[in-house]
Coordinates of C-alpha atoms in Angstrom, one line a residue:
X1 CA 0.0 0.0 0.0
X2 CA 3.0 2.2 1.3
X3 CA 4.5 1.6 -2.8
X4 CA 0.9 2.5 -4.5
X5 CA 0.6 5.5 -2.7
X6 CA 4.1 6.7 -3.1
X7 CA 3.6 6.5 -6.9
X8 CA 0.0 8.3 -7.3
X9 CA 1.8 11.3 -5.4
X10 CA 4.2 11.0 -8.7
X11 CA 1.6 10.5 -11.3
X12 CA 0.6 13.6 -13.6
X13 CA -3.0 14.0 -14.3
X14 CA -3.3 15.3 -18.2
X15 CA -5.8 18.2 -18.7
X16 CA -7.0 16.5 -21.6
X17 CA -8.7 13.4 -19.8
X18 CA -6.0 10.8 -21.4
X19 CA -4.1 7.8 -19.2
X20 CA -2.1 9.1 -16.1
X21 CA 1.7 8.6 -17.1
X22 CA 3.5 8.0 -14.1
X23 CA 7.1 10.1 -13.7
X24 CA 10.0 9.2 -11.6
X25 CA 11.6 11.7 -9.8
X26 CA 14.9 11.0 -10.9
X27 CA 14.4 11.4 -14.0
X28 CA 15.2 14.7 -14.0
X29 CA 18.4 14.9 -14.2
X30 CA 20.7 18.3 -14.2
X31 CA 21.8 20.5 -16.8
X32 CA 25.4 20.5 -16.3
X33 CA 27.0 24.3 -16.8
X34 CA 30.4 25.1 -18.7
X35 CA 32.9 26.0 -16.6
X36 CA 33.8 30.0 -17.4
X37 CA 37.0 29.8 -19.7
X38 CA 39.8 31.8 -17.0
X39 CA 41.1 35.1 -19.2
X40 CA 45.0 34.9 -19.4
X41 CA 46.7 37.8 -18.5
X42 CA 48.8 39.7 -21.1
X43 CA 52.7 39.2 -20.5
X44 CA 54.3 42.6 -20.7
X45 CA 58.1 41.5 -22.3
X46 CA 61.5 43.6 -21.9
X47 CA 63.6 45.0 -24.0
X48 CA 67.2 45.1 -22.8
X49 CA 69.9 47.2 -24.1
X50 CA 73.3 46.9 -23.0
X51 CA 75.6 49.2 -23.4
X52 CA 79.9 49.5 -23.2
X53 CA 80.6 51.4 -19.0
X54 CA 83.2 53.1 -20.5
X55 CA 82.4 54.2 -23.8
X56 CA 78.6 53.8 -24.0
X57 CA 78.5 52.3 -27.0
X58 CA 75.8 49.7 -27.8
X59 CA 77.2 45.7 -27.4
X60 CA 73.4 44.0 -27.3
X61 CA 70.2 44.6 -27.5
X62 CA 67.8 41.6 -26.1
X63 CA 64.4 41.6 -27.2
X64 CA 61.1 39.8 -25.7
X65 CA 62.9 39.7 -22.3
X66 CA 60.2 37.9 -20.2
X67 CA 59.4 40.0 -16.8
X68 CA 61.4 37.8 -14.7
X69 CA 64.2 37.0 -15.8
X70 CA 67.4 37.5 -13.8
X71 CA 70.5 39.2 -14.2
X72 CA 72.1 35.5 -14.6
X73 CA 70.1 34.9 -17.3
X74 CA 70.6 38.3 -19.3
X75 CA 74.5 37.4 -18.6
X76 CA 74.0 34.2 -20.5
X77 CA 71.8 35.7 -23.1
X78 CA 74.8 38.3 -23.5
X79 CA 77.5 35.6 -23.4
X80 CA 75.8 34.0 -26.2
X81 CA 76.6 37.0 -29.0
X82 CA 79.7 37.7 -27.2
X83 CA 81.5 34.7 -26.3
X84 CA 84.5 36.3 -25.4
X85 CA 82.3 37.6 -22.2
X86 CA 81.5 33.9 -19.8
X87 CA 79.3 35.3 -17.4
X88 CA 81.5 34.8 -14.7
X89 CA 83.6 38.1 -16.0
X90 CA 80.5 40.2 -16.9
X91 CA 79.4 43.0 -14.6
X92 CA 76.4 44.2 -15.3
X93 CA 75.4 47.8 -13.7
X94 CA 72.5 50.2 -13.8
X95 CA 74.7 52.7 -14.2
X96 CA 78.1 53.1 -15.6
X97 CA 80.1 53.5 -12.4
X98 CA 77.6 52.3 -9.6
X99 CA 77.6 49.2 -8.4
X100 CA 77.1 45.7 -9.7
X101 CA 73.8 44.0 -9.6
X102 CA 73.5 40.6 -8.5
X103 CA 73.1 37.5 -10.6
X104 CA 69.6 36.9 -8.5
X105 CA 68.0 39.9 -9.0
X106 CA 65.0 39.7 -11.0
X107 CA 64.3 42.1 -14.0
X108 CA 61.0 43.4 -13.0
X109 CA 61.9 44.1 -9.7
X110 CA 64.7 46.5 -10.8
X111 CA 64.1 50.6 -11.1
X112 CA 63.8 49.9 -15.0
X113 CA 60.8 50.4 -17.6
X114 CA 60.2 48.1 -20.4
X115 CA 63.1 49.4 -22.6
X116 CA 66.4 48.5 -19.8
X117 CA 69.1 49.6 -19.9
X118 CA 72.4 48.2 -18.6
X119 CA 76.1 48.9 -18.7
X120 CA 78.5 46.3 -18.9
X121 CA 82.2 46.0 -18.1
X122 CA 85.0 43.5 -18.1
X123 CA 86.3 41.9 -14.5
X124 CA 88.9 40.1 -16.7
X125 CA 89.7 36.6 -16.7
X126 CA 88.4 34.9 -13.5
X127 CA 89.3 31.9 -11.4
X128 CA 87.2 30.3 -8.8
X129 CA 87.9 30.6 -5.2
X130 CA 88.0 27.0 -4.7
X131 CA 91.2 27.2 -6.7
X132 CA 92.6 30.5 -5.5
X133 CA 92.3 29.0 -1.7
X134 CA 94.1 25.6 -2.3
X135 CA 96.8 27.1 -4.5
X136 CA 97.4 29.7 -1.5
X137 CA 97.6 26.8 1.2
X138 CA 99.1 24.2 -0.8
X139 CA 102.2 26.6 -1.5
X140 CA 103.4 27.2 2.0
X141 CA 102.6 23.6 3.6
X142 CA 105.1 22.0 0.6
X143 CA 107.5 25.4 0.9
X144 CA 107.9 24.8 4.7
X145 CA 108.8 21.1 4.4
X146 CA 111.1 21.6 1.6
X147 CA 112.8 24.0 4.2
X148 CA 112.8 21.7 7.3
X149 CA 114.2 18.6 5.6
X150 CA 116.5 20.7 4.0
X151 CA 117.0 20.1 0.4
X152 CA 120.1 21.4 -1.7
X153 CA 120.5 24.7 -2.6
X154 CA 119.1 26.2 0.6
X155 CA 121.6 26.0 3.1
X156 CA 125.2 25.1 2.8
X157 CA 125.9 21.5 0.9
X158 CA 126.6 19.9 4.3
X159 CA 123.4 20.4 5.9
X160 CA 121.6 18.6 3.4
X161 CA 118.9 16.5 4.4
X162 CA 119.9 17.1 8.1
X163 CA 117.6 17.6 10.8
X164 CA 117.8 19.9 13.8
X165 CA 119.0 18.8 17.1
X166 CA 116.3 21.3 18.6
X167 CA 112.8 19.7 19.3
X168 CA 111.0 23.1 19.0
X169 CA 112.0 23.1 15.6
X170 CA 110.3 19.9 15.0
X171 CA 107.5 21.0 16.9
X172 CA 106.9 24.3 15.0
X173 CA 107.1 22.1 11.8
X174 CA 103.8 20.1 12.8
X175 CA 102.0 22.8 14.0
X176 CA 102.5 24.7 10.9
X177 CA 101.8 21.7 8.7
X178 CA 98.9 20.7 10.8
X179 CA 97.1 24.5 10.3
X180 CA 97.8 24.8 6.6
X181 CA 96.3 20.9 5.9
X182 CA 93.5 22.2 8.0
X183 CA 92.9 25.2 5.9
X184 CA 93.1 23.1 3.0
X185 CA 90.0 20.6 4.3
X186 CA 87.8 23.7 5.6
X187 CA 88.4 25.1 1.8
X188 CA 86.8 21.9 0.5
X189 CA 83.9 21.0 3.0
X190 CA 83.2 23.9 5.0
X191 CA 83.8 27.0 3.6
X192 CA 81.0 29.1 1.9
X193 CA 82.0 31.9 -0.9
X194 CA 80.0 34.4 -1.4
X195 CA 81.4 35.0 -5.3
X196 CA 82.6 31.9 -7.1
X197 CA 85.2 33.4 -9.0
X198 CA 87.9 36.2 -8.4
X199 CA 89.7 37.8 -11.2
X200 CA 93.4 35.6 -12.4
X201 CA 95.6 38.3 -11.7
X202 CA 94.3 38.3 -7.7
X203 CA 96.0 34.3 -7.3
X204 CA 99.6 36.1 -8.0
X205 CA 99.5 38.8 -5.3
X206 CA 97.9 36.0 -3.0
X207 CA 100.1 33.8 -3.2
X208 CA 103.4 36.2 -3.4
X209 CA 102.1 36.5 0.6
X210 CA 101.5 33.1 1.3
X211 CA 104.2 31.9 -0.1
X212 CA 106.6 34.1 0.6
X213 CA 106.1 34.8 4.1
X214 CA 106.0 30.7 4.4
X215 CA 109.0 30.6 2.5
X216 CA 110.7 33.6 5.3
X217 CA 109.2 32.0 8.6
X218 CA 110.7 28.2 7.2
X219 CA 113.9 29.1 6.4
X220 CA 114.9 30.8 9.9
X221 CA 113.1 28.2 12.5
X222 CA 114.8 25.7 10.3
X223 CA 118.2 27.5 9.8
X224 CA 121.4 25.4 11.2
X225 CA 122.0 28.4 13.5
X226 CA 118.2 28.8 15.0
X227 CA 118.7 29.2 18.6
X228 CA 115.5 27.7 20.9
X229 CA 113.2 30.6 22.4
X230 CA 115.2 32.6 25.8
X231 CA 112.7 31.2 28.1
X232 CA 113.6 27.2 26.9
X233 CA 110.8 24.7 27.4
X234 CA 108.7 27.0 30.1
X235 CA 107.9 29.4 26.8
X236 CA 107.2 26.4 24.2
X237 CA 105.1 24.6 26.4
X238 CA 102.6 27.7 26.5
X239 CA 103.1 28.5 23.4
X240 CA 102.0 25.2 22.0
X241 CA 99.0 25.2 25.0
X242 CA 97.3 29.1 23.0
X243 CA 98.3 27.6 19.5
X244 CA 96.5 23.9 19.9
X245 CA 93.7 26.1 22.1
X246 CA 92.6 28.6 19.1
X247 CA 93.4 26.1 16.9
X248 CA 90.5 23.7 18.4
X249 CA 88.4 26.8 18.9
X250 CA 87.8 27.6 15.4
X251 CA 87.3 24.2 14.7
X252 CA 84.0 24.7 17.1
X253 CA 83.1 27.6 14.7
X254 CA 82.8 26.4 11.4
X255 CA 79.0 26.8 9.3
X256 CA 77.6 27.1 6.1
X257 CA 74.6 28.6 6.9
X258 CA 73.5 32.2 6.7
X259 CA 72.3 32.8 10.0
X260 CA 72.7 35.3 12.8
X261 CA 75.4 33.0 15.0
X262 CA 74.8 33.1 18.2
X263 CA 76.0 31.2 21.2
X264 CA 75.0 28.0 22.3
X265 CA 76.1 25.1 25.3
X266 CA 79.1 24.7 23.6
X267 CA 81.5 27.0 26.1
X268 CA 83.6 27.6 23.2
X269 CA 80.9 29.7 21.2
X270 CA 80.1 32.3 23.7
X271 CA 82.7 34.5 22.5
X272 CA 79.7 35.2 20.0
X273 CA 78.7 37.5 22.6
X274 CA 81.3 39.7 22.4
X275 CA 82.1 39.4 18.6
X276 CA 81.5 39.0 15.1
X277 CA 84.2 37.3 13.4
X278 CA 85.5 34.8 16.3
X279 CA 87.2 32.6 13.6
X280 CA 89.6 36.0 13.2
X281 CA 90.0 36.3 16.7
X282 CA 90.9 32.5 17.3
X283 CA 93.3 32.4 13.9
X284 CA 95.4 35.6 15.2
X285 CA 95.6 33.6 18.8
X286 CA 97.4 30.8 17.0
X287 CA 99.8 32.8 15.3
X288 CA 100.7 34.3 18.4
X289 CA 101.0 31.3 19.8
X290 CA 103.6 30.0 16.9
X291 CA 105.5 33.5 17.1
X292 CA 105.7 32.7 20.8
X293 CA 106.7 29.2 20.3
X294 CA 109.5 29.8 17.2
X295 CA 110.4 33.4 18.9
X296 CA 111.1 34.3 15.0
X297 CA 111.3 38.3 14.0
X298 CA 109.6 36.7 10.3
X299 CA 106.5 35.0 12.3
X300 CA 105.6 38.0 14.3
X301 CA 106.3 40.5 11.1
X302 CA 103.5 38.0 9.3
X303 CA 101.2 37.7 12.5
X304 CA 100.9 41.6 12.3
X305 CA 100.4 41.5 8.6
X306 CA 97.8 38.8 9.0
X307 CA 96.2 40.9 11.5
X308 CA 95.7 44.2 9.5
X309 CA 94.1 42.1 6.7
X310 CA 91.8 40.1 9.3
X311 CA 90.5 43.2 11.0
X312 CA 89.8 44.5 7.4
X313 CA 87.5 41.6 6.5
X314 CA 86.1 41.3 10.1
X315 CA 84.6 44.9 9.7
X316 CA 83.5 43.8 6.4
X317 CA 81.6 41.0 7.8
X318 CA 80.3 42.9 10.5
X319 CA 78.8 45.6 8.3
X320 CA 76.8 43.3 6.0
X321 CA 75.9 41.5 9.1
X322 CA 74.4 44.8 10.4
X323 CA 72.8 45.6 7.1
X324 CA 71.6 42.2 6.4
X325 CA 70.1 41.4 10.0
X326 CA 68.0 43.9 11.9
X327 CA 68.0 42.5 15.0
X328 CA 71.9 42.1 15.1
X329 CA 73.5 42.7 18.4
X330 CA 74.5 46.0 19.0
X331 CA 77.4 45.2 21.5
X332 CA 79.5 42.9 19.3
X333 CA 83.1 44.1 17.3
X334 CA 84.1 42.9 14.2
X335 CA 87.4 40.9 15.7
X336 CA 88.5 42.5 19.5
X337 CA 86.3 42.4 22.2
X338 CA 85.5 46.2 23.1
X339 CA 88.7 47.0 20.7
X340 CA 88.3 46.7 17.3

C-alpha cells in the first residue's frame, strides 16, 4: 500500500482526460553548466639594451625579455653573442660606475621600464675561489717542508737533508703543517663563498704573501744556527698550549649557513657574545701562539700583517651582518672584544 501511494503522489493527471503517465523523480536529471574559460593575463616583455661602461656604445640589444628574468640569465643571453664575455667576467650595472647588480635579482623588480638599460664591463679573466684558496695553502705547507728537511740549494751542501738537534724546531714544523692541511680541508667541506670566481691576476698577489712569508718564517726556524726561544721549554710549552687552544676553537666555529650565530652550550661559542668574526680572533691567537713558540722576527712580522688584513674583513663581515640582519646585536666588534 506504502509503494501504491508513493507512486499516485508521482503520477501527472493530463488536462485533456487521457491515461495518467506515471514520472519518476529521478528522472530529471541536471543541466550540467560550462565551466567560465579563465582570461590569461597579457605578458608585458623587456627590452634590454646593454651598453659598453666606459664608452657607451651599444654591445646588445635583447628583445622579448620575459618579466622575470634575472641578471644571470641576461648574462647568458649576452654571453651568447659575445663569447668572449662567460658570465663569470661580466658585470652588469645600472649605471656606468655604480655598483654591480647581483646574478639573483629579477628584472622586474629592478628601477627599470620596459626598454632596460644596462652597462656592462669587463672583471677580466676569473678563477674560482676553490682554486685561488688551495693554491694559497698548498704553496706554503710544501715550501715549509722543503725548508725543514733541508734540500740542496738552501743552506750550505753539508746540511743537506739534516735535521735539527732542537725539538722546537720539529714542533713548530707540525703545528704549521697541521694549520695549513687544516685550511686546506675547511676550503673543500666547509667553507661558503659568497662570489665563485675572483679575477686571475688576484691568485699572484695572494700567493706572493702566502708563499713568501711561508717561504721567510721556514727558512729561519729551520736554519742550522736557530737558537731555541730565551725562556727554553717554560715558553714552548705555553706557546703550543694558545696555538693547539685557538686552533680547536675555530674548529667549534665552522658553518655554512647564513644565519645570525649566536652562542650555544658549547662554552667555546660564547665569545659570539662579544664578537662578530671569532674565527679571526681565534686564527690571530694561534699565530701568536707560533711567534711565541719559534720566537722568530719573520713569524711575528706575518702575525701583524695577518692581522691588518683580518681586521679588514672582520669589519666587512660585521657591516653586512648589520645591514643584512635587523636584529643584530649591537654590542659585538668585528674581531676584538671592546677593541676593534
Amino acid at each position: 500500500m506504502d509503494a501504491l501511494a508513493l507512486e499516485a503522489t508521482n503520477t501527472k493527471k493530463p488536462s485533456n482526460g487521457a491515461a495518467a503517465v506515471a514520472v519518476p523523480l529521478l528522472a530529471q536529471a541536471p543541466v550540467k553548466r560550462k565551466p567560465a574559460k579563465k582570461t590569461k593575463k597579457a605578458v608585458v616583455f623587456f627590452e634590454v639594451e646593454i651598453l659598453d661602461a666606459k664608452t657607451k656604445d651599444k654591445l646588445c640589444f635583447l628583445d622579448k625579455v620575459e618579466p622575470n628574468a634575472t641578471i644571470g640569465e641576461i648574462k647568458s643571453m649576452f654571453h651568447k653573442s659575445h663569447p668572449q664575455w662567460y658570465p663569470a667576467r661580466q658585470s652588469i650595472r645600472l649605471d656606468p660606475k655604480g655598483k654591480s647588480l647581483k646574478d639573483e635579482d629579477v628584472l622586474q623588480h629592478l628601477p627599470v621600464g620596459t626598454t632596460a638599460t644596462f652597462y656592462f664591463r669587463d672583471l677580466g679573466a676569473q678563477i674560482s675561489w676553490v682554486t685561488v684558496f688551495l693554491t694559497e695553502y698548498t704553496g706554503p705547507l710544501v715550501l715549509y717542508l722543503m725548508f725543514y728537511f733541508r734540500v740542496p740549494f738552501i743552506y750550505a751542501p753539508k746540511y743537506d737533508f739534516t735535521t735539527s738537534k732542537h725539538w722546537v724546531v720539529h714542533l713548530a714544523c707540525m703545528c704549521h703543517s697541521f694549520h695549513f692541511f687544516k685550511r686546506l680541508l675547511e676550503t673543500l667541506f666547509v667553507h661558503r663563498f659568497s662570489h665563485g670566481t675572483m679575477p686571475l691576476r688576484n691568485i699572484f698577489k695572494n700567493c706572493t704573501y702566502y708563499w713568501g712569508f711561508a717561504a721567510w718564517m721556514a727558512y729561519y726556524i729551520n736554519h742550522p744556527l736557530y737558537t731555541p726561544p730565551i725562556y727554553g721549554e717554560q715558553q714552548i710549552r705555553l706557546a703550543l698550549v694558545i696555538f693547539l687552544v685557538r686552533i680547536f676553537l675555530s674548529l667549534t666555529l665552522s658553518s655554512k649557513t647564513r644565519k645570525i650565530p649566536y652562542p650555544t652550550k658549547n662554552p667555546f661559542t660564547w665569545i659570539f657574545l662579544l664578537v662578530s668574526c671569532p674565527n679571526y680572533t681565534y686564527e690571530l691567537g694561534s699565530w701568536l701562539g707560533f711567534t711565541l713558540m719559534t720566537q722568530c722576527l719573520p713569524v711575528a712580522f706575518f702575525t701583524l700583517v695577518g692581522f691588518i688584513q683580518m681586521t679588514v674583513w672582520a669589519k666587512g663581515k660585521h657591516r653586512s651582518y648589520l645591514k643584512e640582519f635587523r636584529d643584530y646585536p649591537p654590542v659585538r666588534s668585528p674581531i676584538l672584544p671592546f677593541i676593534l
